[in-house]
Short mmCIF file of C-alpha atoms in Angstrom, two decimals:
data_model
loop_
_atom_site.label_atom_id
_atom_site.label_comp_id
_atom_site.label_asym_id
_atom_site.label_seq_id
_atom_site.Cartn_x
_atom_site.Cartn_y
_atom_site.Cartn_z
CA UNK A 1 7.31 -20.14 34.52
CA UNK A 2 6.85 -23.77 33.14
CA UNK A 3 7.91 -25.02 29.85
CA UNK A 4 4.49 -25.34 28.56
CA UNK A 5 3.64 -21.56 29.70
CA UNK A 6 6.78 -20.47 28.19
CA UNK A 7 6.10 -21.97 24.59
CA UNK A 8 2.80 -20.66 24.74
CA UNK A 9 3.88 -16.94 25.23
CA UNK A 10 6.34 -17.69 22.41
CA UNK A 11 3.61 -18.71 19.82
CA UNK A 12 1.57 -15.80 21.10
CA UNK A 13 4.07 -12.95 20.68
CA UNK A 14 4.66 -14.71 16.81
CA UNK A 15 1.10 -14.86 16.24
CA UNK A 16 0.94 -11.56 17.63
CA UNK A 17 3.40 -10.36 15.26
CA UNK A 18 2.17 -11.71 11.92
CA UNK A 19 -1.19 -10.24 12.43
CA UNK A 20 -2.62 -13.72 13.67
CA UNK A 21 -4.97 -12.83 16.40
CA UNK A 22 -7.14 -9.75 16.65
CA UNK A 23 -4.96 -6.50 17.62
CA UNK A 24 -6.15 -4.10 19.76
CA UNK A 25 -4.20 -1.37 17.38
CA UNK A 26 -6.89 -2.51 14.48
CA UNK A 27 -9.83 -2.22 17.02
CA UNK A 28 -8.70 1.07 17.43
CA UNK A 29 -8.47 2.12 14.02
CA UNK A 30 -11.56 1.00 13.21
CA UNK A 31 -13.34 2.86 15.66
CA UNK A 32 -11.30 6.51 14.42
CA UNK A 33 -13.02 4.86 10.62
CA UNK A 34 -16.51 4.50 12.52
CA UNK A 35 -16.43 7.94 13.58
CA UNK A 36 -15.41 9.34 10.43
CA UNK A 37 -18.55 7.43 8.71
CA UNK A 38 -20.61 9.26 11.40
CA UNK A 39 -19.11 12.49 10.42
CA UNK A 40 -19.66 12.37 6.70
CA UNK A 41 -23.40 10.96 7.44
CA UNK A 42 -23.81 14.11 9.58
CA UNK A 43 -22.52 16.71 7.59
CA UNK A 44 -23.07 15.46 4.37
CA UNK A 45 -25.55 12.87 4.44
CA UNK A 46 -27.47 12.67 1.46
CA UNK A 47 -23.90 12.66 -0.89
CA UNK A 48 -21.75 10.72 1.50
CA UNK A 49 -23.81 7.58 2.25
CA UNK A 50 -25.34 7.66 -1.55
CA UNK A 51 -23.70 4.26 -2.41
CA UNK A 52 -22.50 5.76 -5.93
CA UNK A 53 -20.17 7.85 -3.44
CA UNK A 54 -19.43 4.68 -1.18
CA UNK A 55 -18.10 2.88 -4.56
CA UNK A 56 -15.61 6.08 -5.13
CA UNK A 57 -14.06 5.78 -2.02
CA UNK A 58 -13.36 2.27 -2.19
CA UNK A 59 -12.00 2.75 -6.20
CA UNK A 60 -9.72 5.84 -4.80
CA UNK A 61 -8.74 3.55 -1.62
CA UNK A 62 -8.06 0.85 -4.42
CA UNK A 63 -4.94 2.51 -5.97
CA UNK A 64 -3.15 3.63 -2.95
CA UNK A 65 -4.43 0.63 -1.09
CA UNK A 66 -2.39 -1.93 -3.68
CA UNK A 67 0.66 0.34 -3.00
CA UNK A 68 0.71 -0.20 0.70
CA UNK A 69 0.45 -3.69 1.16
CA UNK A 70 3.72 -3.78 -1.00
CA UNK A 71 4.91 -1.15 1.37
CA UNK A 72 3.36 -3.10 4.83
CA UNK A 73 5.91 -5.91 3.39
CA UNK A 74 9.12 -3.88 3.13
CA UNK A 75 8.65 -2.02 6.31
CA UNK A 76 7.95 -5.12 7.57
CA UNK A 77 11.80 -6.30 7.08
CA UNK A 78 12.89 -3.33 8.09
CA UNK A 79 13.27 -1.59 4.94
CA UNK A 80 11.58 1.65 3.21
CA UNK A 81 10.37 1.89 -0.46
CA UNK A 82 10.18 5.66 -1.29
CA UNK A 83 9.66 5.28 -4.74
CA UNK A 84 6.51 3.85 -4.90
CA UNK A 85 4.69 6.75 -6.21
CA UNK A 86 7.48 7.71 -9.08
CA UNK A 87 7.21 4.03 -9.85
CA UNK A 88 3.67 3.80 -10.25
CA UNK A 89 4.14 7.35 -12.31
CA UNK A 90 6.81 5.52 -14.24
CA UNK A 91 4.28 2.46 -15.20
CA UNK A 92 1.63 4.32 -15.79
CA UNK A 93 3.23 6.78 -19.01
CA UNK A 94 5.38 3.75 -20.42
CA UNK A 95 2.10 1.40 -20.27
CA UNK A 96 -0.03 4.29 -22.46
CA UNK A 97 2.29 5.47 -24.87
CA UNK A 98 0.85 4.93 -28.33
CA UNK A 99 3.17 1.79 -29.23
CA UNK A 100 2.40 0.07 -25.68
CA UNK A 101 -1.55 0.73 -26.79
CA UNK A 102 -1.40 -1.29 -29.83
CA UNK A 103 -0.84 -4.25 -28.07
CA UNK A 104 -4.33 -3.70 -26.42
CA UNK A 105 -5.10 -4.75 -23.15
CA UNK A 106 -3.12 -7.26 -22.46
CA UNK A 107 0.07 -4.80 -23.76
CA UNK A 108 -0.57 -2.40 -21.48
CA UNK A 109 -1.32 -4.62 -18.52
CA UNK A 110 1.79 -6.61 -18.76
CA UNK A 111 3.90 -3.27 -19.51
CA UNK A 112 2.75 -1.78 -16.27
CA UNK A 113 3.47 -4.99 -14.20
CA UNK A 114 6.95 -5.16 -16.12
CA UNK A 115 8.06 -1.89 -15.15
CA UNK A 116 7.17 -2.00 -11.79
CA UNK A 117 8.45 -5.42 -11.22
CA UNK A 118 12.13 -4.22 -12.82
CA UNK A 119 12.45 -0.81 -10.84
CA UNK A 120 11.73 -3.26 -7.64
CA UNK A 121 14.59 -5.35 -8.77
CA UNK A 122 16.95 -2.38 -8.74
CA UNK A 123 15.78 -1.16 -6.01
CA UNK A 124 16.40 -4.75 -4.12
CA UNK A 125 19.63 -5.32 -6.02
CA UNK A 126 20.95 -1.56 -4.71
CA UNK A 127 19.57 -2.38 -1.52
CA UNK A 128 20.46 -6.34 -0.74
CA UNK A 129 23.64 -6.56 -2.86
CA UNK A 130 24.90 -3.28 -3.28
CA UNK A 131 24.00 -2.92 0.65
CA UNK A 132 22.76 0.48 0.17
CA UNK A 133 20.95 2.18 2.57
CA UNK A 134 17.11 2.01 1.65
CA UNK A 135 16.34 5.04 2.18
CA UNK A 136 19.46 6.35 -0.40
CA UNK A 137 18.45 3.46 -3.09
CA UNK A 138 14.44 4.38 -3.46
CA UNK A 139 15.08 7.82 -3.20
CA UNK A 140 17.60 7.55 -6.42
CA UNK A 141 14.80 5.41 -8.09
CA UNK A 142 12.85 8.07 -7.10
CA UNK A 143 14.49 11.08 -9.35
CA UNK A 144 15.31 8.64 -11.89
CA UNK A 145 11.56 7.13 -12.02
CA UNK A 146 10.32 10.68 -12.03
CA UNK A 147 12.61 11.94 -14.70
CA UNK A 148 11.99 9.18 -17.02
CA UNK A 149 8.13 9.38 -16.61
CA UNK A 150 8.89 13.60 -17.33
CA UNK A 151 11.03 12.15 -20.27
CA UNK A 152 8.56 9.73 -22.06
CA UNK A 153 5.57 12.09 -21.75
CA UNK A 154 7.09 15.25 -22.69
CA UNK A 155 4.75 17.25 -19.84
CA UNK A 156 1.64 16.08 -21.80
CA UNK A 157 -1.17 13.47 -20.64
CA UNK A 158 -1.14 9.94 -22.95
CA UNK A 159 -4.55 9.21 -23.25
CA UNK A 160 -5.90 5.81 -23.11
CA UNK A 161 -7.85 4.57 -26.70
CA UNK A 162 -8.04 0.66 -25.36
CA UNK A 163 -11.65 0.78 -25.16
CA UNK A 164 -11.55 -2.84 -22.78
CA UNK A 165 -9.28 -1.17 -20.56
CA UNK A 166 -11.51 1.89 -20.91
CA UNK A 167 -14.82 -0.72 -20.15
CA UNK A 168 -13.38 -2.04 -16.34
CA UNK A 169 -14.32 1.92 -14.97
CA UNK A 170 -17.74 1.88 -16.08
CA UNK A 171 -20.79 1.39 -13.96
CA UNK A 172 -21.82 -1.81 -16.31
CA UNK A 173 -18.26 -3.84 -15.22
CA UNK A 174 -19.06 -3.68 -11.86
CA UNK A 175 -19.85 -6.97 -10.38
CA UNK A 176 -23.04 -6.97 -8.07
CA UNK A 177 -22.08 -2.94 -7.36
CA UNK A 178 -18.38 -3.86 -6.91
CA UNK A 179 -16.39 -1.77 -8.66
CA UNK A 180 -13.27 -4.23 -10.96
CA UNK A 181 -10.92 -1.97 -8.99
CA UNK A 182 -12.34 -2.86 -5.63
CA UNK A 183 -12.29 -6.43 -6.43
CA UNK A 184 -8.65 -6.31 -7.51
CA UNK A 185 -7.76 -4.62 -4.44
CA UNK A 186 -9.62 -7.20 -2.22
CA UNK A 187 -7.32 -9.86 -3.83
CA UNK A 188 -4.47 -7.84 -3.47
CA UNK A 189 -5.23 -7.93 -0.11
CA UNK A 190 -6.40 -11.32 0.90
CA UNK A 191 -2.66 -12.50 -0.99
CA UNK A 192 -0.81 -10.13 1.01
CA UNK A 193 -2.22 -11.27 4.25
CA UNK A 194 -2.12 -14.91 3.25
CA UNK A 195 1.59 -14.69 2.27
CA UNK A 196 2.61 -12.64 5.35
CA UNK A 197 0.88 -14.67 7.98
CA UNK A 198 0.30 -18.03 6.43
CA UNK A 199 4.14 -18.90 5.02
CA UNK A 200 7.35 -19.40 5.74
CA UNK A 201 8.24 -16.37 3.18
CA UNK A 202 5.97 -14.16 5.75
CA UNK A 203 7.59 -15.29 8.87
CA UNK A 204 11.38 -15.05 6.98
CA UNK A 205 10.19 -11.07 6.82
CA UNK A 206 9.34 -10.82 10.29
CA UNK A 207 12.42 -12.51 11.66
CA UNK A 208 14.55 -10.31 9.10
CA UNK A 209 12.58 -7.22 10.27
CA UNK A 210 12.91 -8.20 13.86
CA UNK A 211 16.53 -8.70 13.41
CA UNK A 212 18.83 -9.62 10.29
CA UNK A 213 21.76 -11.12 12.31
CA UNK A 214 19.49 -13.53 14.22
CA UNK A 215 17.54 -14.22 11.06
CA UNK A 216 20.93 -15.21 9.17
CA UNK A 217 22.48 -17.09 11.59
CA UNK A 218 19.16 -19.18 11.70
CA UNK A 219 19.63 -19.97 7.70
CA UNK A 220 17.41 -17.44 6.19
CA UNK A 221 18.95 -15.79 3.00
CA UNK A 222 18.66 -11.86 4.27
CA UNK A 223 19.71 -10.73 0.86
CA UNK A 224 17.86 -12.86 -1.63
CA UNK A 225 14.82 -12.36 1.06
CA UNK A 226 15.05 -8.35 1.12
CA UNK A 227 15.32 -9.15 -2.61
CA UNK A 228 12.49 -10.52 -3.30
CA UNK A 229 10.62 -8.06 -0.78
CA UNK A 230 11.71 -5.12 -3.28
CA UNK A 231 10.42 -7.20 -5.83
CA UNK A 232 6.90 -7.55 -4.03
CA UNK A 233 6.53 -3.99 -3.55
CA UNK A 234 7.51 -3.32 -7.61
CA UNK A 235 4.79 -5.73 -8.36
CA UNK A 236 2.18 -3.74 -6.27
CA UNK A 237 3.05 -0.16 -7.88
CA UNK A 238 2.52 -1.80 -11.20
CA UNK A 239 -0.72 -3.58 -10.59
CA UNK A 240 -1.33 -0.19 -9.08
CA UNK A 241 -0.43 1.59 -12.16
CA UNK A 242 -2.73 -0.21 -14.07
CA UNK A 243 -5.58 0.48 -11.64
CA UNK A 244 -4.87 3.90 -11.82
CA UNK A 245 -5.26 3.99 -15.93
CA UNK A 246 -8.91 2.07 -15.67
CA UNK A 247 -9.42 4.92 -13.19
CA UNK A 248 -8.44 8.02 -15.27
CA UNK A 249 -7.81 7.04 -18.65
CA UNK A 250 -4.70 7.76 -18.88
CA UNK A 251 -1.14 8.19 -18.04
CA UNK A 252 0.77 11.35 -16.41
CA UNK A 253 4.15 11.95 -15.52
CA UNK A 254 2.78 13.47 -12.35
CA UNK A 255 0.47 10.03 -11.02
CA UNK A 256 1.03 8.41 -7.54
CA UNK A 257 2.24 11.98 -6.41
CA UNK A 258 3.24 11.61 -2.42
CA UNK A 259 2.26 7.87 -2.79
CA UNK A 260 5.26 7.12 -0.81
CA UNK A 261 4.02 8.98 2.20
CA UNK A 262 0.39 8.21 2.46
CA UNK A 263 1.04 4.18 1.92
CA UNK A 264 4.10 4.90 4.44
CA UNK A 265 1.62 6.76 7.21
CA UNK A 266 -1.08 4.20 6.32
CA UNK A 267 1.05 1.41 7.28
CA UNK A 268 2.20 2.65 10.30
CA UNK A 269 -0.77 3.80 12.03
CA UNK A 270 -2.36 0.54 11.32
CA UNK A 271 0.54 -0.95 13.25
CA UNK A 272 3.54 -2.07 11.12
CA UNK A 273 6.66 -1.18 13.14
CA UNK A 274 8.82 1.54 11.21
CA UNK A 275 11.63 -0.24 12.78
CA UNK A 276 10.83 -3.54 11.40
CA UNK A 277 9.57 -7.04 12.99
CA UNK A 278 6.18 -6.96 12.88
CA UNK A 279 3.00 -5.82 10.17
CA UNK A 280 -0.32 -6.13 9.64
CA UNK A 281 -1.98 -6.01 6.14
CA UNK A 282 -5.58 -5.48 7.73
CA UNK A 283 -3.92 -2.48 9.82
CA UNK A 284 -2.36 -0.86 6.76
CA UNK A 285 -5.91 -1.65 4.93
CA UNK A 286 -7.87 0.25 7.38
CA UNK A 287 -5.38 3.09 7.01
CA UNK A 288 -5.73 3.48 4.03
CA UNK A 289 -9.40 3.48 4.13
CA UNK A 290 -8.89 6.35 6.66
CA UNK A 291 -7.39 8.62 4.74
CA UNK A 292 -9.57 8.08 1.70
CA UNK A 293 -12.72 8.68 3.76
CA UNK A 294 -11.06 11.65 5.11
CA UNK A 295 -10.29 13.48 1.58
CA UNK A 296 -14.02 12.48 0.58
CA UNK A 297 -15.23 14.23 3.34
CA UNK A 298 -13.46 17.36 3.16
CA UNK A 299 -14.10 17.11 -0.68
CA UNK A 300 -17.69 16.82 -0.17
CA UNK A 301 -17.83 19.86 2.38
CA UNK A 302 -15.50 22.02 0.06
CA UNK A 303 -12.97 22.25 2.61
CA UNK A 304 -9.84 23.21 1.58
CA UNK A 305 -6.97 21.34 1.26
CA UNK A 306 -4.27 22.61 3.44
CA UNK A 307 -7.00 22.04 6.23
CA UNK A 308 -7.43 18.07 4.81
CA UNK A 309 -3.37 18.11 5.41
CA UNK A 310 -3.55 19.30 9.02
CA UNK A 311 -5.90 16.58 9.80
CA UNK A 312 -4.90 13.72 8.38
CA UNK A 313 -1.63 14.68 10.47
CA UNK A 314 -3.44 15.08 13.60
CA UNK A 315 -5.20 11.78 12.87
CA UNK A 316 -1.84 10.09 12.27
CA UNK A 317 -0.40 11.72 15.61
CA UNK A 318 -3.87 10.58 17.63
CA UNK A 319 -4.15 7.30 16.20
CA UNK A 320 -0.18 5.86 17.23
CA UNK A 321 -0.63 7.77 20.41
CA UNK A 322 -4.36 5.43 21.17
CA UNK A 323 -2.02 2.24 19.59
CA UNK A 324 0.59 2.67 21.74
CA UNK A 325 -1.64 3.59 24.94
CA UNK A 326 -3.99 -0.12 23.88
CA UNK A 327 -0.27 -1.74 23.33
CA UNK A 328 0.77 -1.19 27.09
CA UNK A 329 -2.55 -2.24 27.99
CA UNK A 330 -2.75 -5.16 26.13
CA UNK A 331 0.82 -6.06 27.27
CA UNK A 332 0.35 -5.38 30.67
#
């Protein structure tokens, strides 16, 4: 192989890895989406493809969808958030209690993003400079998010009186039928994917993903890196906290339930290695998109919901079995 070959292959595999050039794991995915939009025009046809339906997907995909681009990022490196949800739960109660409120808008807004940008600095803190196993650090935040959220409410629901905050979940906000939500999410997600394939901050997660050792002995700072990935994924849960206020009204110790698993499963069958080294924010996107289409289909059918679990495994199972099989192809 010559020189010239060689560096080409290299820039490949990094483009590759960064979500540069079209993956054949996305194509996929998109096609198990496709056929679910078939589905729910079949069955339900009249509901599902009414667009006032169409917009609630994409406001439901909106929450969860924030959460996992934080998520694609610390998987990304290697890591694992699992208190995502708790935090968003966390964010949402402090953000809506009655003294938060009378700030207004701008109170609660900055509250949620506060919160959710200081239980991602514990979480890094535990996990970068206290070199605690992720998995043991979120899962701590986890309880302690949870218990706190349990704590401020007292079991009730803090309902929101902000009538702007109120005024962004109304048909009238929406901007040429785009929900606010939507629209937030969409920047969420062109930042994510500019940041992880467009800078040196999103090819220092990569190479820390791919492996630390390597990465540190090259002159990246693993720990203030991993750091401010923890950070990243804080920030997400509280913009997603916020979202998830305009969206109900209000705050509940029991919001972003199982968060941390559907923005986990919706990251990896769009193609972010669980192992680290390489993610895809359009992959996790489409995920996530997945399994909102599939609980608005069984929704609309009145299916129940143990069934909706079953399948959304069996999609998860089919869809990295088709990535992998398209990987080896593609490879090959």
């Amino acid at each position: 192989m010559s020189l010239s070959t060689a560096k080409s292959t290299v820039r490949e595999r990094g483009r590759r890895a960064l979500g540069f050039t079209p993956d054949v794991r996305n194509l996929s995915l998109l096609g198990v989406l496709v056929a679910l939009v078939v589905v729910g025009g079949l069955t339900r046809p009249a509901e599902f493809l009414a667009t006032s339906n169409l917009q609630l997907v994409l406001t439901q995909a909106s929450v969860i969808g924030v959460v996992t681009v934080g998520m694609t990022f610390v998987i990304t490196s290697g890591g694992i958030d699992l208190s995502v949800g708790a935090i968003v739960a966390l964010a949402s109660v402090w953000a809506t209690t009655v003294a938060t409120q009378e700030y207004g808008f701008a109170g609660i807004l900055f509250t949620a993003v506060v919160v959710g940008l200081s239980c991602g600095l514990v979480n890094g803190l535990l996990v970068a400079y206290g070199r605690m196993v992720p998995f043991i650090a979120t899962l701590a935040m986890l309880a302690s998010a949870r218990g706190l959220a349990l704590q401020i409410t007292d079991g009730r629901t803090q309902i929101v009186t902000v009538q702007s905050v109120l005024d962004l979940g109304v048909p009238d906000a929406y901007v040429l039928g785009i929900p606010p939500l939507v629209l937030v999410f969409a920047a969420v997600t062109a930042a994510g994917w500019l940041i992880l394939n467009r800078t040196t901050f999103g090819r220092r997660t990569v190479a820390v993903g791919g492996n630390a050792e390597a990465a540190r002995l090259a002159g990246i700072d693993v720990r203030r890196q991993r750091l401010c990935l923890y950070l990243l994924s804080g920030l997400c849960c509280g913009i997603a906290a916020f979202l998830l206020i305009v969206l109900s009204g209000s705050g509940q110790n029991t919001n972003g339930n199982l968060y941390e698993l559907d923005a986990i499963a919706a990251a990896i069958i769009g193609g972010t290695l669980l192992s680290g080294g390489r993610g895809t924010i359009v992959g996790s996107v489409l995920g996530v998109l997945v399994f909102t289409t599939i609980t608005n289909i069984f929704a609309l059918n009145n299916l129940q919901s143990d069934v909706q679990q079953i399948a959304k495994g069996a999609i998860i199972v089919a869809a990295v079995l088709v990535q992998r099989r398209t990987a080896r192809d593609a490879d090959a």
